[in-house]
Short mmCIF file of C-alpha atoms in Angstrom, two decimals:
data_model
loop_
_atom_site.label_atom_id
_atom_site.label_comp_id
_atom_site.label_asym_id
_atom_site.label_seq_id
_atom_site.Cartn_x
_atom_site.Cartn_y
_atom_site.Cartn_z
CA MET A 1 0.00 0.00 0.00
CA GLY A 2 3.02 2.27 0.33
CA GLY A 3 3.01 2.96 -3.41
CA TYR A 4 -0.26 4.85 -3.07
CA PHE A 5 1.54 7.42 -0.95
CA ARG A 6 4.04 8.50 -3.60
CA ASN A 7 4.31 12.06 -4.91
CA TRP A 8 2.33 13.87 -2.22
CA GLN A 9 3.24 17.56 -2.20
CA ASP A 10 3.43 19.42 1.08
CA LYS A 11 0.55 21.72 0.10
CA ASN A 12 -1.74 18.70 -0.40
CA ILE A 13 -0.73 17.19 2.94
CA ILE A 14 -1.41 20.52 4.67
CA LYS A 15 -4.76 20.89 2.89
CA PHE A 16 -5.81 17.42 4.05
CA LEU A 17 -4.73 18.11 7.63
CA GLU A 18 -6.56 21.45 7.73
CA GLU A 19 -9.74 19.81 6.36
CA ASN A 20 -9.48 17.34 9.25
CA ASN A 21 -9.33 19.98 12.01
CA PHE A 22 -5.55 20.28 12.33
CA THR A 23 -4.26 23.76 13.07
CA HIS A 24 -0.80 25.20 12.41
CA ILE A 25 0.84 25.82 15.77
CA SER A 26 4.47 26.58 14.93
CA THR A 27 7.25 26.53 12.37
CA HIS A 28 10.86 25.54 13.02
CA GLY A 29 13.00 26.10 9.93
CA ASP A 30 11.38 24.04 7.16
CA ASP A 31 9.17 22.06 9.56
CA CYS A 32 5.55 23.08 10.09
CA ILE A 33 3.84 21.60 13.14
CA TYR A 34 0.10 20.86 13.01
CA TYR A 35 -2.05 19.87 15.99
CA ASN A 36 -5.49 18.28 16.27
CA LYS A 37 -7.14 19.01 19.61
CA GLU A 38 -9.84 16.33 19.19
CA LEU A 39 -7.38 13.53 18.46
CA ASN A 40 -4.61 15.05 20.62
CA THR A 41 -2.06 14.40 17.87
CA THR A 42 0.80 16.41 16.43
CA VAL A 43 2.13 16.08 12.88
CA LYS A 44 5.32 17.56 11.40
CA VAL A 45 5.28 18.48 7.70
CA THR A 46 8.41 19.62 5.87
CA SER A 47 7.66 22.59 3.65
CA PRO A 48 8.50 23.44 0.87
CA GLN A 49 8.79 19.96 -0.57
CA LYS A 50 7.61 19.02 -4.07
CA SER A 51 7.42 15.30 -3.37
CA THR A 52 7.40 13.77 0.10
CA PRO A 53 9.31 10.45 0.36
CA VAL A 54 7.05 7.40 0.82
CA ARG A 55 8.29 6.45 4.29
CA THR A 56 8.01 10.05 5.47
CA MET A 57 4.46 10.15 4.12
CA LEU A 58 3.57 6.89 5.87
CA ASN A 59 4.95 8.35 9.12
CA ILE A 60 2.76 11.45 8.67
CA VAL A 61 -0.27 9.19 8.11
CA ARG A 62 0.56 7.16 11.23
CA CYS A 63 1.14 10.24 13.40
CA SER A 64 -2.07 11.91 12.22
CA GLY A 65 -4.28 9.21 13.69
CA ILE A 66 -6.42 9.26 10.53
CA SER A 67 -6.85 6.00 8.62
CA ARG A 68 -5.04 5.33 5.36
CA LYS A 69 -8.43 4.92 3.68
CA GLU A 70 -9.31 8.55 4.50
CA TRP A 71 -6.00 9.76 3.08
CA LEU A 72 -6.57 7.76 -0.11
CA LYS A 73 -10.16 9.05 -0.44
CA PHE A 74 -8.74 12.58 -0.35
CA ARG A 75 -6.17 11.70 -2.98
CA ASN A 76 -8.74 10.01 -5.21
CA LYS A 77 -10.99 13.09 -5.05
CA GLY A 78 -8.22 14.66 -7.03
CA PHE A 79 -5.36 16.97 -6.31
CA LYS A 80 -2.72 18.25 -8.67
CA GLN A 81 0.49 16.28 -8.82
CA SER A 82 3.33 18.15 -10.48
#
């Protein structure tokens, strides 16, 4: 299933997180930290990054507490991949 998480851009990851009630709490260098109060989870997204490596993306999915199916639904709705 890891192949489905190729070529995610940081802006798409951030858009997904914000749609799922994550808020930007801080930035340290290239790392943006997002927090979800309901799930009590924190996710670090490196920005700017044209394509997030697969293992990094899988770690973001795991840390978010949101199922892989939800991430793939978002991707299948359609976002631009450059």
